[in-house]
mmCIF file of C-alpha atoms in Angstrom:
data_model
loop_
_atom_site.group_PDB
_atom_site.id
_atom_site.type_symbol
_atom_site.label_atom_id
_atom_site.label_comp_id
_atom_site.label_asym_id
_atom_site.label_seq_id
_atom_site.Cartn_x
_atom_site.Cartn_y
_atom_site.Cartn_z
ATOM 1 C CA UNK A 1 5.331 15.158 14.441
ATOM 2 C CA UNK A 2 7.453 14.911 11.258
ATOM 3 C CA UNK A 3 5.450 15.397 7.619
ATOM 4 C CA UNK A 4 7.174 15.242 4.927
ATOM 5 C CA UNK A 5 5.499 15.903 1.520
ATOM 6 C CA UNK A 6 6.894 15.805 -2.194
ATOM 7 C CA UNK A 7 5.502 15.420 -5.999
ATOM 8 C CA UNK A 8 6.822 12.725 -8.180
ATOM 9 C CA UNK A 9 6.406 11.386 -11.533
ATOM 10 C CA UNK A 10 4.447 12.901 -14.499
ATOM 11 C CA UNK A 11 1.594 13.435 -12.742
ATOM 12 C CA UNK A 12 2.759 15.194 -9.616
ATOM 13 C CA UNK A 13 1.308 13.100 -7.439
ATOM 14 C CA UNK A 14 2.252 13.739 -3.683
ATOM 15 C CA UNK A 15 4.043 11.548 -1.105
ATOM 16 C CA UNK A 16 3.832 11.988 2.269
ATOM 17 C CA UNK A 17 6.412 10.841 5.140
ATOM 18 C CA UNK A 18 4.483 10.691 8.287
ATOM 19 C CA UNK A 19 7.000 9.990 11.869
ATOM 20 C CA UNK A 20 6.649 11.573 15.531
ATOM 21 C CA UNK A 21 10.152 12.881 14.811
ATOM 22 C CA UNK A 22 13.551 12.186 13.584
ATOM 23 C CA UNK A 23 15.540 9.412 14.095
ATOM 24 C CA UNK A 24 11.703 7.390 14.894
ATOM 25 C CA UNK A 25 9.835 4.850 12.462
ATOM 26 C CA UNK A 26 8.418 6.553 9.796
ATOM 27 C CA UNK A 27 5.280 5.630 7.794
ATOM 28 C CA UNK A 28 5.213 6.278 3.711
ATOM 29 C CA UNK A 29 1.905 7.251 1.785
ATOM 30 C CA UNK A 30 1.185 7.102 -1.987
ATOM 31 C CA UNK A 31 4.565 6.199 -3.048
ATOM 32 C CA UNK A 32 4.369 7.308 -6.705
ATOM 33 C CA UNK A 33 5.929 7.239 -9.838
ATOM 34 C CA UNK A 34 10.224 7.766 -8.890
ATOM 35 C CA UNK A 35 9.116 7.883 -5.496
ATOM 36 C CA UNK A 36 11.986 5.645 -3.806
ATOM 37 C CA UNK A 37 14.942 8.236 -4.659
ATOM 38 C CA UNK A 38 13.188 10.553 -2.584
ATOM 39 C CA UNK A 39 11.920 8.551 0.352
ATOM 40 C CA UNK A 40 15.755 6.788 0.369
ATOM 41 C CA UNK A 41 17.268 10.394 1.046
ATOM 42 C CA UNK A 42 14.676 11.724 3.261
ATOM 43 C CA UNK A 43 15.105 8.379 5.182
ATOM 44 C CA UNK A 44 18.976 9.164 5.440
ATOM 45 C CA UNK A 45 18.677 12.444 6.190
ATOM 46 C CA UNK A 46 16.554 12.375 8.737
ATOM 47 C CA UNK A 47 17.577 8.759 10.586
ATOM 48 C CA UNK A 48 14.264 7.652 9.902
ATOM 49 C CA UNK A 49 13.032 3.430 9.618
ATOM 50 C CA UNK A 50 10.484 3.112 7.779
ATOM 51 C CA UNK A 51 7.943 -0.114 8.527
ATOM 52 C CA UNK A 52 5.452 0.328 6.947
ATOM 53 C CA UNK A 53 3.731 2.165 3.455
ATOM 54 C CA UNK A 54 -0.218 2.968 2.874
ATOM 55 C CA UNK A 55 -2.034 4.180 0.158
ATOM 56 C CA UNK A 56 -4.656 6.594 -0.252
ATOM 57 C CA UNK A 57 -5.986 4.458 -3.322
ATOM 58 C CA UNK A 58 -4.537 1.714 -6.324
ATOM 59 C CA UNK A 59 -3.839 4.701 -8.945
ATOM 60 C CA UNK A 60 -0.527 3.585 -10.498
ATOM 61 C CA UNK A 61 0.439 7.812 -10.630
ATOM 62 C CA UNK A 62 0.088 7.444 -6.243
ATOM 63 C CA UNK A 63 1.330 3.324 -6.542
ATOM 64 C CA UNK A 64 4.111 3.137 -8.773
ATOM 65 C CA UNK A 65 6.644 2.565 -6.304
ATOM 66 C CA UNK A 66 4.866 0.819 -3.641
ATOM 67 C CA UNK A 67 6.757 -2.289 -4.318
ATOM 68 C CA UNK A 68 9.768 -1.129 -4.428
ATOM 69 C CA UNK A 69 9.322 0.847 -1.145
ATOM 70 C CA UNK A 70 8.614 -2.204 0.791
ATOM 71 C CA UNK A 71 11.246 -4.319 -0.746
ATOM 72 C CA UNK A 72 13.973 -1.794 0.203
ATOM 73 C CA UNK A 73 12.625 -2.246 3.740
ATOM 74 C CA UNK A 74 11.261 -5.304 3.838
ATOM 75 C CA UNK A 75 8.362 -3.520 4.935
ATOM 76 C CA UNK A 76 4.511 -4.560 4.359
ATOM 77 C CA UNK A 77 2.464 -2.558 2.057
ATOM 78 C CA UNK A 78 -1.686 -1.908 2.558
ATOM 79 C CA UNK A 79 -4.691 -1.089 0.673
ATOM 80 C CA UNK A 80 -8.115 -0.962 0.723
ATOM 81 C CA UNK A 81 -9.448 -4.490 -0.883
ATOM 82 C CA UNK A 82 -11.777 -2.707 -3.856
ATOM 83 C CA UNK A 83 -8.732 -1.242 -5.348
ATOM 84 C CA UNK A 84 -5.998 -4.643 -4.830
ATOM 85 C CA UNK A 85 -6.963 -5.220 -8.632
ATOM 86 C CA UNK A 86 -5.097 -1.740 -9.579
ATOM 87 C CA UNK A 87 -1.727 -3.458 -8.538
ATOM 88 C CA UNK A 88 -1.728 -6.142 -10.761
ATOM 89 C CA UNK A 89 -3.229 -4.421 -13.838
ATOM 90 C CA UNK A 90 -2.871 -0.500 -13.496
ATOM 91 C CA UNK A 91 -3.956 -0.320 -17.125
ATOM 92 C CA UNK A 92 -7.603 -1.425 -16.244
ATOM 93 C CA UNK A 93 -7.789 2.150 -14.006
ATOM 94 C CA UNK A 94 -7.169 3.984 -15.948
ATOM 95 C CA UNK A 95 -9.112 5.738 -19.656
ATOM 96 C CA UNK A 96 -8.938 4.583 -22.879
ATOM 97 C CA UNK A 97 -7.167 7.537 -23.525
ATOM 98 C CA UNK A 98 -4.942 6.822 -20.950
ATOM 99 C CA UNK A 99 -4.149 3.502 -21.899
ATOM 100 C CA UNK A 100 -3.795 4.125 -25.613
ATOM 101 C CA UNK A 101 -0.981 6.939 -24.763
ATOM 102 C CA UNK A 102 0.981 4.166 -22.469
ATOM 103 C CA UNK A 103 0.464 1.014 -24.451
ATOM 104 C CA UNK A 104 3.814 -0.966 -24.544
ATOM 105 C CA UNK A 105 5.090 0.715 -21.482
ATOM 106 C CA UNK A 106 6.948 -1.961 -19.204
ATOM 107 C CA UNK A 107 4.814 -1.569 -15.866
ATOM 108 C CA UNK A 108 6.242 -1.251 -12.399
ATOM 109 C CA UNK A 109 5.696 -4.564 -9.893
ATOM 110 C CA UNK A 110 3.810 -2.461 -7.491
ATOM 111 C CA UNK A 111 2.470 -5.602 -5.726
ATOM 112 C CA UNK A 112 4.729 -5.944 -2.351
ATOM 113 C CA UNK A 113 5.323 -9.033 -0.900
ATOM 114 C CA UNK A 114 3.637 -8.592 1.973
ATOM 115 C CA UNK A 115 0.449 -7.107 1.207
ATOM 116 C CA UNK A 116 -2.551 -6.221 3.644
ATOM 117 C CA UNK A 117 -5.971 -4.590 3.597
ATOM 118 C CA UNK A 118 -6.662 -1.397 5.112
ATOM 119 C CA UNK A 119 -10.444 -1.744 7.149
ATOM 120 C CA UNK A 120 -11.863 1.350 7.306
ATOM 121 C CA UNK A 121 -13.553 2.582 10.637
ATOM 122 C CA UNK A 122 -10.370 0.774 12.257
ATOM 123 C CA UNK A 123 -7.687 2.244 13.032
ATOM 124 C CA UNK A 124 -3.931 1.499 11.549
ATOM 125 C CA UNK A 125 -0.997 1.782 14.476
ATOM 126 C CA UNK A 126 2.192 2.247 12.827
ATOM 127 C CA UNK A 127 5.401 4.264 13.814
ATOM 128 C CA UNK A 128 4.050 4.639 16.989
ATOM 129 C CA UNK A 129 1.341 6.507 14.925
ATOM 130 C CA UNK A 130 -2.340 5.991 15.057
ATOM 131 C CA UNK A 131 -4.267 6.524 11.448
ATOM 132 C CA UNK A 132 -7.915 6.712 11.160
ATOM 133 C CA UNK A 133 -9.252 4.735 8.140
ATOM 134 C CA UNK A 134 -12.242 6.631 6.502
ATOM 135 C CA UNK A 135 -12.990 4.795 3.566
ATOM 136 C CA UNK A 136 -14.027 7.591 1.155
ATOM 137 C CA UNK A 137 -15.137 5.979 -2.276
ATOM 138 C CA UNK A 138 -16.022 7.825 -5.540
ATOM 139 C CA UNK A 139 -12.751 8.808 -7.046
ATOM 140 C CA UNK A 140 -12.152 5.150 -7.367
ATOM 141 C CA UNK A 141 -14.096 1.839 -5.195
ATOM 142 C CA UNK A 142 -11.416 1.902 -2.397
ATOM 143 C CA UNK A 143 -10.551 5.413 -2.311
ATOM 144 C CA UNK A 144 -9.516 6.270 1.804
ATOM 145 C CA UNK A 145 -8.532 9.298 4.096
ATOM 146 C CA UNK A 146 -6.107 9.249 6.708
ATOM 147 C CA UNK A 147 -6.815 10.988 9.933
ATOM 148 C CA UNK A 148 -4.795 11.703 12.570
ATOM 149 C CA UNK A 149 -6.042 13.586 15.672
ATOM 150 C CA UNK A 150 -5.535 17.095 16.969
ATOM 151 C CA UNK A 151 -1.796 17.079 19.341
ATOM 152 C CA UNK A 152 -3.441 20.325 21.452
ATOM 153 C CA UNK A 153 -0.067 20.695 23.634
ATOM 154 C CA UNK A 154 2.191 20.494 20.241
ATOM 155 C CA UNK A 155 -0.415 22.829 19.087
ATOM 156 C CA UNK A 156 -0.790 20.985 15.582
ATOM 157 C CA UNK A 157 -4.953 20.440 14.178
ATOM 158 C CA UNK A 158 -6.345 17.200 12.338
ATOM 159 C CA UNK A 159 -4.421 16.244 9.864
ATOM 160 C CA UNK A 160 -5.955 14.756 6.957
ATOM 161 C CA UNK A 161 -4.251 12.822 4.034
ATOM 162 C CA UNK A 162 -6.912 12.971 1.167
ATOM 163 C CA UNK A 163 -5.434 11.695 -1.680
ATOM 164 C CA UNK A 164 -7.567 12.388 -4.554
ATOM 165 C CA UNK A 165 -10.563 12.553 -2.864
ATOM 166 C CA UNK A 166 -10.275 16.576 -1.899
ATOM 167 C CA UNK A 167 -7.525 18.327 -3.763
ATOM 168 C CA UNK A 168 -7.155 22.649 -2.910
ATOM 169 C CA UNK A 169 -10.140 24.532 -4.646
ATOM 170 C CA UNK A 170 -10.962 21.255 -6.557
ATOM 171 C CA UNK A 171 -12.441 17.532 -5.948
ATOM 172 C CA UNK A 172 -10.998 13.924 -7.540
ATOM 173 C CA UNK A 173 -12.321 13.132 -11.310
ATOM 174 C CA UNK A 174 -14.800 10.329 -11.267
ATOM 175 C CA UNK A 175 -15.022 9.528 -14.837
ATOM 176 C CA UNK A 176 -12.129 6.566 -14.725
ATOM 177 C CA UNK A 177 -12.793 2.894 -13.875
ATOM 178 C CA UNK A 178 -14.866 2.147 -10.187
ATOM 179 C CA UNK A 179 -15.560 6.213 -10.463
ATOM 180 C CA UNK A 180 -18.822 7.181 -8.774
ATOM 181 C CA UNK A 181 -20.067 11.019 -8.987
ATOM 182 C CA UNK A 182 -22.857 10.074 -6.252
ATOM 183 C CA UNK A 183 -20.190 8.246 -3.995
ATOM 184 C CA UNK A 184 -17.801 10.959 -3.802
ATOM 185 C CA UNK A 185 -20.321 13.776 -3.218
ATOM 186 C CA UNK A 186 -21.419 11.603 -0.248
ATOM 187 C CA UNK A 187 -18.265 10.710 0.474
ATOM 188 C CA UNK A 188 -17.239 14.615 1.066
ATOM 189 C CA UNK A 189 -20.415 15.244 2.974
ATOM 190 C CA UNK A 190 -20.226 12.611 5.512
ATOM 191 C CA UNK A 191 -16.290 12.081 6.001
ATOM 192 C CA UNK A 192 -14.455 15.555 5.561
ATOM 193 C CA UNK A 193 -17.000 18.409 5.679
ATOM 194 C CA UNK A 194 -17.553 17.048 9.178
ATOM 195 C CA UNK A 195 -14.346 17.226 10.302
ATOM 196 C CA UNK A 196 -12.852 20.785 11.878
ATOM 197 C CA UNK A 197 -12.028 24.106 10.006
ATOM 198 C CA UNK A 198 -8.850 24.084 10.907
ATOM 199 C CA UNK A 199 -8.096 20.215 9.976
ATOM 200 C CA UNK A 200 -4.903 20.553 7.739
ATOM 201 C CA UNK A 201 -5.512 19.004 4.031
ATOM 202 C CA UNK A 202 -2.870 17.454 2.934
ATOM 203 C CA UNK A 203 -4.141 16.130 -0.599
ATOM 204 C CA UNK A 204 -2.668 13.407 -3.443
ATOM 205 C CA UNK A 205 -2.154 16.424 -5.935
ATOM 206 C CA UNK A 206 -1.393 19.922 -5.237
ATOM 207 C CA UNK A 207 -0.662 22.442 -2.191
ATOM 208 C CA UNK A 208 -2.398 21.757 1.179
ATOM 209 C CA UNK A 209 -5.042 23.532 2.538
ATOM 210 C CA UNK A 210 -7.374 23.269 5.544
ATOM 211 C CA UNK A 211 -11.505 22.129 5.710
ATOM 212 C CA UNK A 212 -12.347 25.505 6.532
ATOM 213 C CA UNK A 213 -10.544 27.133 3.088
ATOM 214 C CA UNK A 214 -12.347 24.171 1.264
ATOM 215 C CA UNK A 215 -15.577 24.747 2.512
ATOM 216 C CA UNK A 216 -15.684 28.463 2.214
ATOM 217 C CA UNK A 217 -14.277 28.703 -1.239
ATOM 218 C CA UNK A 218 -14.051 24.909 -3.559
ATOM 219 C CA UNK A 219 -17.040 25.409 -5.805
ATOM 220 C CA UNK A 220 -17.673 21.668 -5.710
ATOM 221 C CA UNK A 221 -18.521 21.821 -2.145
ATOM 222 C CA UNK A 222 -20.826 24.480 -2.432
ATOM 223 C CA UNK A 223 -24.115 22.616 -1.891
ATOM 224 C CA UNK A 224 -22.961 20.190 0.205
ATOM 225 C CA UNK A 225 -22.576 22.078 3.591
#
């Protein structure tokens, strides 16, 4: 399997490139701010077709570039329902502090063309490619994880794609618009402390790490084993 991870924009928010290998469809997560550049020469470097690009939640730092992704492919775009609202007005996600500091900013079109809505507890079949939908609210209403299973014979664990649900040593800040404290405690407990130790982490912000790392040593998971 072929994962391909990079920062982008101010906030160095990651995007993933998710294929079973070169030259295959590919599937793009939380295109970002000045995402496209780098998709366009992983894409090229790697022979890859993309078909299809999810996201992790509506943030404009992790959505930026989601319609311009799927116009370069002509390529649908999906997200969970409670956060479709962040692609038409990204300002209303964010803080007033936020949105004081980028008033008069011309706004990407981050709504694609073709638009659909992730259901979580389904799963999403895409580059040959099977995601598990865990719909993980708290950082925002329609916050998700991506799961993929364990490959034993390539040897690889879980992967999960957390966005900014679970970050490395830290969790997702709940005090923005549709943030819930209580939601994203539970959400932890019941979605990605069950998962394995050795489930690979790949979050929206920040290095990777693994379940077991997180729940030995993030303080913010400490009671919630």
């Amino acid at each position: 399997m072929l994962i391909a991870g990079f920062a982008t924009g101010a906030l160095q928010a990651n995007c993933y490139v998710l294929a079973l290998d070169e030259g295959a469809e590919c599937v793009i997560v939380d295109p970002g701010e000045g995402a496209l550049a780098y998709v366009k020469e992983l894409v090229s470097d790697c022979s890859l077709r993309p078909v299809a690009a999810v996201l992790t939640h509506g943030h404009l730092d992790h959505a930026a570039s989601l319609g311009a992704v799927c116009a370069e492919w002509a390529i649908p775009g999906y997200i969970h329902a409670a956060d479709e609202y962040m692609l038409d007005d990204p300002m209303a996600s964010l803080s007033p502090e936020l949105r004081a500091m980028m008033a008069g900013q011309l706004m990407p079109n981050m709504r694609p063309a073709d638009l659909r809505h992730l259901h979580p507890g389904a799963d999403l079949c895409v580059a040959g490619l099977t995601l598990h939908v865990d719909h993980t609210p708290g950082h925002t209403g329609g916050g998700v994880v991506f799961r993929f299973d364990a490959d034993v014979e390539a040897e690889r664990p879980e992967v999960l794609l957390t966005g900014d649900t679970l970050f490395q040593g830290s969790i997702g800040r709940t005090d923005l618009p549709g943030g819930s404290m209580d939601e994203l405690l539970l959400s932890l407990k019941t979605k990605l402390l069950t998962r394995p130790d050795d489930a690979m982490v790949l979050p929206g912000h920040g290095p990777s790490s693994t379940i077991g790392a997180e729940r030995a040593e993030n303080p913010f998971l400490a009671n919630l084993a």
